[in-house]
Short mmCIF file of N, CA and C in Angstrom, two decimals:
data_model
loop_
_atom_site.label_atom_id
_atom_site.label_comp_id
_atom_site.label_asym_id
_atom_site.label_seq_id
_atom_site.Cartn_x
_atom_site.Cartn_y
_atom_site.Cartn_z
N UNK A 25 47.17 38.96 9.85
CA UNK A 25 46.37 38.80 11.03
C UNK A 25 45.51 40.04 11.29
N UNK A 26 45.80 41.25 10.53
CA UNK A 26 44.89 42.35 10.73
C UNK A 26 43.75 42.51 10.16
N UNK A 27 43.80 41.99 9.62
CA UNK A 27 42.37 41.82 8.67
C UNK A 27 41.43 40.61 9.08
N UNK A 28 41.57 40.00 9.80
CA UNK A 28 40.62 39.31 10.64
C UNK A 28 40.13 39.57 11.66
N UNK A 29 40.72 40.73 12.20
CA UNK A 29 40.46 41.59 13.48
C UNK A 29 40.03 40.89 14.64
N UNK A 30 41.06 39.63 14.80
CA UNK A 30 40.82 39.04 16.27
C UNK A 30 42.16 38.73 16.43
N UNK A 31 42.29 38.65 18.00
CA UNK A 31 44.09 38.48 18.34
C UNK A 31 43.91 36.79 18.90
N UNK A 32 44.76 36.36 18.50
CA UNK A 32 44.58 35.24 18.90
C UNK A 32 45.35 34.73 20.52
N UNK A 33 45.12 33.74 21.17
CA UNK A 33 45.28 33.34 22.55
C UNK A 33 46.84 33.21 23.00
N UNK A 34 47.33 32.53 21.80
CA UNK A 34 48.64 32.14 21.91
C UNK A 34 49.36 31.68 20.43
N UNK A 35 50.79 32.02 20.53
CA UNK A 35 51.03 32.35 19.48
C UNK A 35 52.47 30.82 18.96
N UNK A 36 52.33 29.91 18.30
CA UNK A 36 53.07 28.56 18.65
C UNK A 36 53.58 28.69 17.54
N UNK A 37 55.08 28.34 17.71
CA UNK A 37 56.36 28.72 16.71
C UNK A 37 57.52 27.35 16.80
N UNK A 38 57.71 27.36 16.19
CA UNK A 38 59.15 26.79 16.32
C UNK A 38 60.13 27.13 16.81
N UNK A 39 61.55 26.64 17.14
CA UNK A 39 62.54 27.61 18.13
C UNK A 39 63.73 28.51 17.42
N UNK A 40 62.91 28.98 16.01
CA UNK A 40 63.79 29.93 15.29
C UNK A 40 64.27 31.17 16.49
N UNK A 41 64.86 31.56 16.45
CA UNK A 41 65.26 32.89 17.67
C UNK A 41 64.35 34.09 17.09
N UNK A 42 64.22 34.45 15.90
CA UNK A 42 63.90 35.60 14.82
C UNK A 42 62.65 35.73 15.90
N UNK A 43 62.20 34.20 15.77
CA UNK A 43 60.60 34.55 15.74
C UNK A 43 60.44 35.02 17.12
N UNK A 44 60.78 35.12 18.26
CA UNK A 44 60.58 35.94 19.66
C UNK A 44 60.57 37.11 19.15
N UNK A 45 62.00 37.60 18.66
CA UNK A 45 61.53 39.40 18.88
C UNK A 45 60.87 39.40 17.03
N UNK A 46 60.25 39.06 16.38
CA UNK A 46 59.22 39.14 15.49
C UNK A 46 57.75 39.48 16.47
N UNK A 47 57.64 38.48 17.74
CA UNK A 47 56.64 38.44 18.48
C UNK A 47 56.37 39.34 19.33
N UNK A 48 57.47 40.15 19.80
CA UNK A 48 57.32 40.94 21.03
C UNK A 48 57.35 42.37 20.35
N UNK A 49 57.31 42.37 18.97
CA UNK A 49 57.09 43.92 18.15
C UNK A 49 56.00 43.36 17.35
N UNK A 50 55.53 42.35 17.00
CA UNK A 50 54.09 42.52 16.51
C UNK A 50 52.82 42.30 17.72
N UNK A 51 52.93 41.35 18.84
CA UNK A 51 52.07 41.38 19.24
C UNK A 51 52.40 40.72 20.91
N UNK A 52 53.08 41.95 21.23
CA UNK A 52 53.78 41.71 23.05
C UNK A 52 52.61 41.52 24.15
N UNK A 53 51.61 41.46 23.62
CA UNK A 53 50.24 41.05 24.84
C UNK A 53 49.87 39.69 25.09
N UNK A 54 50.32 38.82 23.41
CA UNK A 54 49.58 37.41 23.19
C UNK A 54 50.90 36.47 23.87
N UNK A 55 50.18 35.39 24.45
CA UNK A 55 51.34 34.48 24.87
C UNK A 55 52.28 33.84 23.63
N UNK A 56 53.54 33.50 23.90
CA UNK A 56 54.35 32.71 23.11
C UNK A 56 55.11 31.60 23.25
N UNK A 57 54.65 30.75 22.90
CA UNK A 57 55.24 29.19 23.10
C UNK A 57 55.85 28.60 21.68
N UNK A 58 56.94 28.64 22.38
CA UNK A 58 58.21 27.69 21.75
C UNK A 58 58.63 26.61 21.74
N UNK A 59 58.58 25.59 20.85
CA UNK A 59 58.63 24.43 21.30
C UNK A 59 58.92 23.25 20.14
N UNK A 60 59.74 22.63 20.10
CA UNK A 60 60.14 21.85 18.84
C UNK A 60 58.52 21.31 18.29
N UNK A 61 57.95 20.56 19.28
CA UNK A 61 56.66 20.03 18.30
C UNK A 61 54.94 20.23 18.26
N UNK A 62 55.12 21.60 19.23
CA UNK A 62 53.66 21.92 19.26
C UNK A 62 53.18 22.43 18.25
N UNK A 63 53.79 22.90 17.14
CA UNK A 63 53.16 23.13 16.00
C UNK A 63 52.88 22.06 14.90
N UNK A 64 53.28 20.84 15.33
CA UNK A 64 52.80 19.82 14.28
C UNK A 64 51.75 19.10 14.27
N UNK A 65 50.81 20.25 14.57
CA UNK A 65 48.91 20.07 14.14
C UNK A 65 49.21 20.74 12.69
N UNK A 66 49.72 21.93 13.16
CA UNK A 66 49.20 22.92 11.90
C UNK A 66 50.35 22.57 10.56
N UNK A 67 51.73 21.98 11.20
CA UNK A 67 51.98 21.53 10.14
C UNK A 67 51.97 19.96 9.19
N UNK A 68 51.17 19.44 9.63
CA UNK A 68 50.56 18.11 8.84
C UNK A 68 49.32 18.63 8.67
N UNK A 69 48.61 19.83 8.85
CA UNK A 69 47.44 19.77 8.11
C UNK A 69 47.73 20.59 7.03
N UNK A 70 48.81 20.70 6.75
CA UNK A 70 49.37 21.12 5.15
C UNK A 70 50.13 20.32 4.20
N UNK A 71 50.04 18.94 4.59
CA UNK A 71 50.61 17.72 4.19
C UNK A 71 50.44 17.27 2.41
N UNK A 72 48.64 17.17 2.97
CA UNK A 72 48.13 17.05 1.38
C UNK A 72 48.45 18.20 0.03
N UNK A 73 48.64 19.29 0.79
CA UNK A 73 48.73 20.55 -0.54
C UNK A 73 50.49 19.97 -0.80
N UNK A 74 51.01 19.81 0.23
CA UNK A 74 52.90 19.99 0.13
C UNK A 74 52.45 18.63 -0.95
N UNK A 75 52.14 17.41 -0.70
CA UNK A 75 52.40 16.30 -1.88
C UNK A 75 51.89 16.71 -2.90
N UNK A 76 50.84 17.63 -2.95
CA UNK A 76 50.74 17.74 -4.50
C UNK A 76 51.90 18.66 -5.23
N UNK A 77 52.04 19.77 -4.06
CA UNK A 77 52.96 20.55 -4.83
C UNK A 77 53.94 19.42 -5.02
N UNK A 78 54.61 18.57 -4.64
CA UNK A 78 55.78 17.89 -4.82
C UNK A 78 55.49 17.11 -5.93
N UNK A 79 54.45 16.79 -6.33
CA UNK A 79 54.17 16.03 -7.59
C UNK A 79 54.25 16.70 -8.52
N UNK A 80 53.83 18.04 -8.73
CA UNK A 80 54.31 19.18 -9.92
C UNK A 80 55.21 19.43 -9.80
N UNK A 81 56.53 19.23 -8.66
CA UNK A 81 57.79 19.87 -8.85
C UNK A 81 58.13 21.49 -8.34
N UNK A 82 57.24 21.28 -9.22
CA UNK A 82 57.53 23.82 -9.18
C UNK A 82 56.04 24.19 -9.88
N UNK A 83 55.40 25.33 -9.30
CA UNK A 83 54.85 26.15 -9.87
C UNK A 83 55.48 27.43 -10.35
N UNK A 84 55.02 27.94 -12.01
CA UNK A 84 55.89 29.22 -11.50
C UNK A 84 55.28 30.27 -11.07
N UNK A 85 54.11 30.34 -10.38
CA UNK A 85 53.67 31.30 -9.52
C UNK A 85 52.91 30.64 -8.18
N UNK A 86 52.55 31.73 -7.93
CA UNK A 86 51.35 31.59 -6.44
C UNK A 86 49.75 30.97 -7.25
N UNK A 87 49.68 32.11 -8.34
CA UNK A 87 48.25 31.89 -9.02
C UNK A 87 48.25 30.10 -9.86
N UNK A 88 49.10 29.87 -10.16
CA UNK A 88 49.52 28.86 -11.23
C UNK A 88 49.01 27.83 -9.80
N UNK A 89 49.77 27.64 -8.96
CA UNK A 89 49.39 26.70 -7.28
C UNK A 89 48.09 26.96 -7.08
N UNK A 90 47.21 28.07 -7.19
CA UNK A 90 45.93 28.27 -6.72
C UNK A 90 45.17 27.28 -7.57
N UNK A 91 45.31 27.69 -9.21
CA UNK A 91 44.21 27.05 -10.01
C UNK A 91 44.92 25.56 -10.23
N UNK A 92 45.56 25.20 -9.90
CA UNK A 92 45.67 23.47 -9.84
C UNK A 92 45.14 23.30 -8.61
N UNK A 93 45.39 23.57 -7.54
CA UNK A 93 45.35 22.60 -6.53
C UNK A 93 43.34 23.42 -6.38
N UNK A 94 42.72 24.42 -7.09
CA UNK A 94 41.78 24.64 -6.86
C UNK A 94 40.51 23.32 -7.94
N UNK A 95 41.38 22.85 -9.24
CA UNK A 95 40.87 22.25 -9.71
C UNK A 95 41.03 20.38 -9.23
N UNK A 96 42.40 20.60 -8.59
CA UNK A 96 42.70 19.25 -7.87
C UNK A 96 42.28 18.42 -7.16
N UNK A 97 41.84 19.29 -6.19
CA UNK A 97 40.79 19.28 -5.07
C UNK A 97 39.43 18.41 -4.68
N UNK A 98 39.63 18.72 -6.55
CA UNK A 98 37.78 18.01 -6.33
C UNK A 98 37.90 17.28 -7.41
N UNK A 99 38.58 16.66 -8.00
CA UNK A 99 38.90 15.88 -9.24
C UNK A 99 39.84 14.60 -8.34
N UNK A 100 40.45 14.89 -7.35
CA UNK A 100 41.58 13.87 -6.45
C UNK A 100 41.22 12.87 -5.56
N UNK A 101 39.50 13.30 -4.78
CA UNK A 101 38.64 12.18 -3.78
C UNK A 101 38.05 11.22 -4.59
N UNK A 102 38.05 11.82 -6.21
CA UNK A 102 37.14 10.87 -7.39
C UNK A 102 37.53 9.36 -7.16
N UNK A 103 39.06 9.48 -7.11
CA UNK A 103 39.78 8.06 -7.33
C UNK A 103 40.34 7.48 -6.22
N UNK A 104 40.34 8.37 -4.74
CA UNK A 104 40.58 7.58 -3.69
C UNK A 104 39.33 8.12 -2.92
N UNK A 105 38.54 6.22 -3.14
CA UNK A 105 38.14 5.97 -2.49
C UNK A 105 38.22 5.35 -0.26
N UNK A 106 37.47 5.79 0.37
CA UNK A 106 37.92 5.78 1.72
C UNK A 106 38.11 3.91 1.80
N UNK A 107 39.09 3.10 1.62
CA UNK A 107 39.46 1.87 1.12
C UNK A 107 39.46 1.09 1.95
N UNK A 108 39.89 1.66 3.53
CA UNK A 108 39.70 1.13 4.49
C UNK A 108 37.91 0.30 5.28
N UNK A 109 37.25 1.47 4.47
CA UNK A 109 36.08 1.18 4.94
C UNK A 109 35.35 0.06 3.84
N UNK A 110 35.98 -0.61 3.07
CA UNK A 110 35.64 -0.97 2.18
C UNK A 110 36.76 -2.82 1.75
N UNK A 111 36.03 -3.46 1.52
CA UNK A 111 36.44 -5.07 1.29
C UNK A 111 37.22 -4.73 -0.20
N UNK A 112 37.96 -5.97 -0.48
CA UNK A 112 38.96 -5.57 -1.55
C UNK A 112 37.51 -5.35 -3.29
N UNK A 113 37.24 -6.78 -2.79
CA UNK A 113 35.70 -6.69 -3.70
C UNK A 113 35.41 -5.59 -4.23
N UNK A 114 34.75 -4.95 -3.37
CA UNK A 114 33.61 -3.18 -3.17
C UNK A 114 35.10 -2.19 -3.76
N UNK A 115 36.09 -2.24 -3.68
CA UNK A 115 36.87 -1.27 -3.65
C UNK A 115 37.17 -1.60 -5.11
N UNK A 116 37.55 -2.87 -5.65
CA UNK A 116 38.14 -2.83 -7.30
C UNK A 116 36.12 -2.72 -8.17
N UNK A 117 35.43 -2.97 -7.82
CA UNK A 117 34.26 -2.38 -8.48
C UNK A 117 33.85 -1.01 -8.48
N UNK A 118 34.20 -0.68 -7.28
CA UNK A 118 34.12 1.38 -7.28
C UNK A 118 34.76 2.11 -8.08
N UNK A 119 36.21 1.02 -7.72
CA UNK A 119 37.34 1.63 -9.16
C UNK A 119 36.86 1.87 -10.17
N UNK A 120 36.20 0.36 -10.76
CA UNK A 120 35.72 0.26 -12.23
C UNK A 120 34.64 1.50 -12.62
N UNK A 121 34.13 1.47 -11.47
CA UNK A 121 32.86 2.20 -11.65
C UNK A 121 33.17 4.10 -11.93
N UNK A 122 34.04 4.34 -10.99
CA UNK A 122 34.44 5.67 -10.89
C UNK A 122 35.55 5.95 -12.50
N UNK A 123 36.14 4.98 -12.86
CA UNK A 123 37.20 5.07 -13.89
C UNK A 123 36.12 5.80 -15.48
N UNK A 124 34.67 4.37 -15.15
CA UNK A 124 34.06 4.88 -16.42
C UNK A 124 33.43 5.64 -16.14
N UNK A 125 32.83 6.49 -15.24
CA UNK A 125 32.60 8.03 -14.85
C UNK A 125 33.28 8.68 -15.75
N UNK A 126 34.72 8.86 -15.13
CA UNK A 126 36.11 9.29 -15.57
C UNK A 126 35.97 9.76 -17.40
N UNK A 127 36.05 8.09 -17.50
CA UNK A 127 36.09 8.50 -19.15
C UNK A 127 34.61 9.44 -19.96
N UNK A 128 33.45 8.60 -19.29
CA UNK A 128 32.19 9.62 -19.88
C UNK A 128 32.59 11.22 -19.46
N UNK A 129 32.80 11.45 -18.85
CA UNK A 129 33.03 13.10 -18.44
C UNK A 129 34.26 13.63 -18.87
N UNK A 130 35.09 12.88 -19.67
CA UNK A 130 36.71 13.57 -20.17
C UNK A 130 36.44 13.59 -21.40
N UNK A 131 35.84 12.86 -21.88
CA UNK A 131 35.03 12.33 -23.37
C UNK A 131 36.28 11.35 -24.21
N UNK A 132 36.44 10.15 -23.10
CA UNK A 132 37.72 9.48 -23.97
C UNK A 132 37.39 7.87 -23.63
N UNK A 133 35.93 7.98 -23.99
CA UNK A 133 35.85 6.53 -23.80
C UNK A 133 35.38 6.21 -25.22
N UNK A 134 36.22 4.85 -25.50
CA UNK A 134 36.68 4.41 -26.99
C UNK A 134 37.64 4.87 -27.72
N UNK A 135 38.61 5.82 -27.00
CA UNK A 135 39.66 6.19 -27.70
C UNK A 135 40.89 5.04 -27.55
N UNK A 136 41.82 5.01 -28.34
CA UNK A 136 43.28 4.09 -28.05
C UNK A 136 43.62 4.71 -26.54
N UNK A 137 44.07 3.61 -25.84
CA UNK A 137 45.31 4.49 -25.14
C UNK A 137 46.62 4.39 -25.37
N UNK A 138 47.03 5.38 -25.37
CA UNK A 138 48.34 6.11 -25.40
C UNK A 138 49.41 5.16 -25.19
N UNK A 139 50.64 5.01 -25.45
CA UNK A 139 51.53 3.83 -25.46
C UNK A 139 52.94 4.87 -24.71
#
């Protein structure tokens, strides 16, 4: 938080005990609210990274998590399409459409597939 050089308004935790006096020796000016579920903004907007990590299992580093989920990222909206906004029709032709994208740009169209 020091390196952004702004203090923030209020400081929302879970009801670990640690985390009070963590709070009142790093930053005894900012308010602190405790509370079983006011932090579950910030933790479902880490939802999507946690399923991917859970789909790899384990990384064995920090850097190893960076460059997947940095290449993931933008390789993962390719194939989900927003489906809702879309008739079953429009949605299995986007498929088709996005799949042979897929293969022209991997360079594996006309190969066997794999058994």
């Amino acid at each position: 938080m020091k390196k952004t050089r702004s203090v923030p308004r209020v400081i929302v935790t879970d009801k670990l005990r640690s985390y009070g006096a963590a709070h009142r020796y790093a930053m005894p000016s900012v308010e602190h609210r405790c509370h079983k579920g006011l932090n579950n903004r910030a933790e479902n907007s880490h939802q999507p990274t946690r399923q991917r990590e859970r789909a790899m299992k384990a990384f064995r580093s920090v850097g190893a998590a960076q460059r997947f989920l940095g290449a993931f990222s933008g390789i993962s909206p390719h194939f989900r399409p927003r489906r809702h906004l879309m008739t079953a029709t429009d949605y299995l032709t986007e498929m088709i459409t996005r799949f042979a994208i897929w293969d022209q740009i991997t360079g594996t169209v006309g190969l066997p597939a794999a058994a």
